PDB file of C-alpha atoms in Angstrom:
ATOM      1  CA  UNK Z 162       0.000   0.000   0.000  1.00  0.00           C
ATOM      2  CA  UNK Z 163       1.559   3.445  -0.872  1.00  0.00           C
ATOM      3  CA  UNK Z 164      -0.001   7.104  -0.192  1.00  0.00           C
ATOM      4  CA  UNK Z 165       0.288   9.207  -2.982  1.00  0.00           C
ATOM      5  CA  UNK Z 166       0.164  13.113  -2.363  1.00  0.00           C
ATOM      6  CA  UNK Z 167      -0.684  15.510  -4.724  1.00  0.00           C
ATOM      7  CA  UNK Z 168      -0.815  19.063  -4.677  1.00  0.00           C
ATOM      8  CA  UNK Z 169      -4.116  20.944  -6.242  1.00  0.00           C
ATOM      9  CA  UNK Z 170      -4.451  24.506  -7.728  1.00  0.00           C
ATOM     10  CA  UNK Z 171      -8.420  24.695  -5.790  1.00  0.00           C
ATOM     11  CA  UNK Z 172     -10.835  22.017  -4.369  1.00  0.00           C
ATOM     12  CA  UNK Z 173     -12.655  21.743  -7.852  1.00  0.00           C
ATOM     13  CA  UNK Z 174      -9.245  20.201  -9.014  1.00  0.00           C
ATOM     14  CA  UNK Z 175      -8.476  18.064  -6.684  1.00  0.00           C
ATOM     15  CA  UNK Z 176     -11.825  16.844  -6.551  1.00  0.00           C
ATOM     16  CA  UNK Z 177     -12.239  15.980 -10.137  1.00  0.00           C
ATOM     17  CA  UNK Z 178      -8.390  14.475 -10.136  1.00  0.00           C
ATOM     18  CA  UNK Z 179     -10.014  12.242  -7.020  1.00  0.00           C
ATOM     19  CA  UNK Z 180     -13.113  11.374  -8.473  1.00  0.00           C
ATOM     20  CA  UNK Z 181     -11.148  10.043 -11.984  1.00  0.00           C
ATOM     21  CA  UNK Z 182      -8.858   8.159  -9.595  1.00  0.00           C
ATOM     22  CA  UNK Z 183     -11.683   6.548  -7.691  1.00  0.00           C
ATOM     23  CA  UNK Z 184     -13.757   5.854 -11.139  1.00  0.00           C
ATOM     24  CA  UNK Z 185     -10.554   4.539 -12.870  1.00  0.00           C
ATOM     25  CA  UNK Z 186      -9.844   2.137  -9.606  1.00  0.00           C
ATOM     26  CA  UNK Z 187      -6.379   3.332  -9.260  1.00  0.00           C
ATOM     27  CA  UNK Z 188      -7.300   5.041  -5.853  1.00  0.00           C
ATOM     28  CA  UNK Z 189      -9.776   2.773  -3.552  1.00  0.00           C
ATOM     29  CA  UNK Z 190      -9.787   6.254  -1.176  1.00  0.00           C
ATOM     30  CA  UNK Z 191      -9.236   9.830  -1.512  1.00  0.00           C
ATOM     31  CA  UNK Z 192      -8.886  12.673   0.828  1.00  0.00           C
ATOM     32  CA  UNK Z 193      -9.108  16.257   0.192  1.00  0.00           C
ATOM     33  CA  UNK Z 194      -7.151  18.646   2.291  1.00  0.00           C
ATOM     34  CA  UNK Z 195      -7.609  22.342   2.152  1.00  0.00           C
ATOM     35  CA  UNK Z 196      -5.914  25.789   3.142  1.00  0.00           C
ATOM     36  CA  UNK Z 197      -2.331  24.379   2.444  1.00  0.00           C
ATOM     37  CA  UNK Z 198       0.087  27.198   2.578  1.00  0.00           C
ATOM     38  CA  UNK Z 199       2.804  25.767   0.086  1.00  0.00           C
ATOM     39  CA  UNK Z 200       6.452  27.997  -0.497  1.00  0.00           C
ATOM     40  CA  UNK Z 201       8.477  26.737  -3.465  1.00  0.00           C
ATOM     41  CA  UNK Z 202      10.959  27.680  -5.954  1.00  0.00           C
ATOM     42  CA  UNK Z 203       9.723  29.309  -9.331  1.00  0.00           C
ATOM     43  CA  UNK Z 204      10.137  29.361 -12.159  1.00  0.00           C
ATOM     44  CA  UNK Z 205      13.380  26.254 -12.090  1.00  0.00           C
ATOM     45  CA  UNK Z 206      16.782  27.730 -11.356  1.00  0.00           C
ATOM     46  CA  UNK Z 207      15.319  31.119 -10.344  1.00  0.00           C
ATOM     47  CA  UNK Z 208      16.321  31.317  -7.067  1.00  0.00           C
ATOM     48  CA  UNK Z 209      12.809  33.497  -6.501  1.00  0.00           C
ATOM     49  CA  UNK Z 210      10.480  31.795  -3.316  1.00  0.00           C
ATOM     50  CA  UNK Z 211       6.785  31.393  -4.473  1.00  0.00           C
ATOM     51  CA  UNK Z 212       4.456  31.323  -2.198  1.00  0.00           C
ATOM     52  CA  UNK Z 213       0.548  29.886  -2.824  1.00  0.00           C
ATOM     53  CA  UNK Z 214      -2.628  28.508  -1.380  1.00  0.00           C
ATOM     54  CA  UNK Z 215      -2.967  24.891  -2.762  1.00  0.00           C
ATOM     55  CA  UNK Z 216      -5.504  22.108  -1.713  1.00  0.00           C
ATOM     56  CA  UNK Z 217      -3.856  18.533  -0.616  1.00  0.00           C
ATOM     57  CA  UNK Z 218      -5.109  15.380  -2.754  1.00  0.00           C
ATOM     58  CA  UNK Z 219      -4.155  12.036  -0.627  1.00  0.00           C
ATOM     59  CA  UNK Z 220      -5.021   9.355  -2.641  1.00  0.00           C
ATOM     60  CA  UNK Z 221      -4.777   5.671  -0.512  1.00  0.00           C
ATOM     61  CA  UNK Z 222      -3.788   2.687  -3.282  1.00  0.00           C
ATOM     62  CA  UNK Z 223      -1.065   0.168  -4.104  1.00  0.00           C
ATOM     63  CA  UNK Z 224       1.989   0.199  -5.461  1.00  0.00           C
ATOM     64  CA  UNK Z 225       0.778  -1.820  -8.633  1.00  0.00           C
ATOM     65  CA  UNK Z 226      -1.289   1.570  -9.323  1.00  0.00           C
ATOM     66  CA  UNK Z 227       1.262   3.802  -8.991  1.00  0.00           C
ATOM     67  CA  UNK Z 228       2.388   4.224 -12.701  1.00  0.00           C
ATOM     68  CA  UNK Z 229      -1.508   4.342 -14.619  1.00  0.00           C
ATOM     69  CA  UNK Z 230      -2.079   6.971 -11.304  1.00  0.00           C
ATOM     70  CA  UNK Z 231       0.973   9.018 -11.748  1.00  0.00           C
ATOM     71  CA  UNK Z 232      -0.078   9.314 -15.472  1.00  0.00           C
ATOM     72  CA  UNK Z 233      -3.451   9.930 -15.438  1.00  0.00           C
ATOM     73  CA  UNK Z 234      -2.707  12.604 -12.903  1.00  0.00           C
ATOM     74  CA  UNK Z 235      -0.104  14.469 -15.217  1.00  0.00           C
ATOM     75  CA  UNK Z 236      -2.985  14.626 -18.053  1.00  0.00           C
ATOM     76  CA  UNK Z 237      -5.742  16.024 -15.650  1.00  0.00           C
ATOM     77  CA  UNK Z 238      -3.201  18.426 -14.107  1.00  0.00           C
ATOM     78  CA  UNK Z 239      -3.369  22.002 -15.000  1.00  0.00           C
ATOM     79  CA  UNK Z 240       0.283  22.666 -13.388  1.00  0.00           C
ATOM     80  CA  UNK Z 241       3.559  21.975 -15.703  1.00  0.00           C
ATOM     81  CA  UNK Z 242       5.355  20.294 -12.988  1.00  0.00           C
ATOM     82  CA  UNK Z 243       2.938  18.772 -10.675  1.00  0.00           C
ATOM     83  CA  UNK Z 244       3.558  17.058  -7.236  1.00  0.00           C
ATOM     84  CA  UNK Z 245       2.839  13.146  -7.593  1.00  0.00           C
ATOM     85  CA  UNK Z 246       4.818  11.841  -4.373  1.00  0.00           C
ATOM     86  CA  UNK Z 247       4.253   8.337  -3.298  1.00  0.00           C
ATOM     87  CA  UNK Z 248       4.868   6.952   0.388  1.00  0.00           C
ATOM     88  CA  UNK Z 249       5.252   3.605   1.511  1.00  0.00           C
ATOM     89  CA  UNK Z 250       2.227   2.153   3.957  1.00  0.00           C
ATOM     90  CA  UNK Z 251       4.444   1.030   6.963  1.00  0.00           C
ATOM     91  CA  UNK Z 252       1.681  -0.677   9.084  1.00  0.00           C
ATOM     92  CA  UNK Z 253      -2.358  -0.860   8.196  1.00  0.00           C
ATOM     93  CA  UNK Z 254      -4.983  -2.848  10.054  1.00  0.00           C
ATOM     94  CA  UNK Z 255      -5.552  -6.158   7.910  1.00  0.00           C
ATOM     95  CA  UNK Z 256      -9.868  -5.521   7.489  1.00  0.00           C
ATOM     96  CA  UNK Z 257      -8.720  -1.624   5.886  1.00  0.00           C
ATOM     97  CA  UNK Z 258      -6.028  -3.532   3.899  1.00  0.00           C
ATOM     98  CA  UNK Z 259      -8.113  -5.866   2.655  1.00  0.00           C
ATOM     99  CA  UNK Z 260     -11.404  -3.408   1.828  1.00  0.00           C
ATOM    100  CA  UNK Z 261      -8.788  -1.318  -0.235  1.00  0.00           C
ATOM    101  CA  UNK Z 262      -6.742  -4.583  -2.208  1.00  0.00           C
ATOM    102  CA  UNK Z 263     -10.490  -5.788  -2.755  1.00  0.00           C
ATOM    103  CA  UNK Z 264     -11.848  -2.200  -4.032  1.00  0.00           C
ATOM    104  CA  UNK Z 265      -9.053  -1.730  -6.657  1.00  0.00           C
ATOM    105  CA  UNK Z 266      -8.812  -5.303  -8.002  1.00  0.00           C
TER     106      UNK Z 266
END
């Protein structure tokens, strides 16, 4: 199991990246964070701090998922470089587990 987090211009994004997720079955769960205050380099090699409001996607799947997920994301994403970061699942309780391995198979 692997956590992916993605970063989201506005709730209508990362609600319509979630809901393709869900309806593709490459997420079994997705959770929508907002009021993320994120700081960040921009443009590449500029050496200028940007500084935005962004909305936090976490998207709960498997690691099998990862590279149709990490795609479909770059073609719904508005942003040229978007965050797609993944995150190994350490420890889960076996009945969430097995609800999620059962909801994307």
């Amino acid at each position: 199991m692997i956590i992916v987090f993605i970063s989201c211009q506005d709730k209508k994004q990362s609600e319509e990246i979630g809901k393709q997720l869900l309806k593709a079955r490459l997420a079994a769960c997705v959770q929508i964070v907002p009021g993320i205050d994120s700081l960040f380099f921009w443009p590449p090699k500029d050496h200028t701090i940007s500084q935005t409001q962004e909305v936090l996607l976490l998207a709960k799947t498997l690691e099998s998922k990862w590279d149709k997920l990490e795609k479909l994301v770059g073609i719904l994403h508005t942003y040229d470089t978007p965050e797609i970061i993944a995150l190994p699942v350490s420890h889960v309780s076996k009945s969430y587990f097995d609800w999620l391995a059962a909801e994307l198979s």
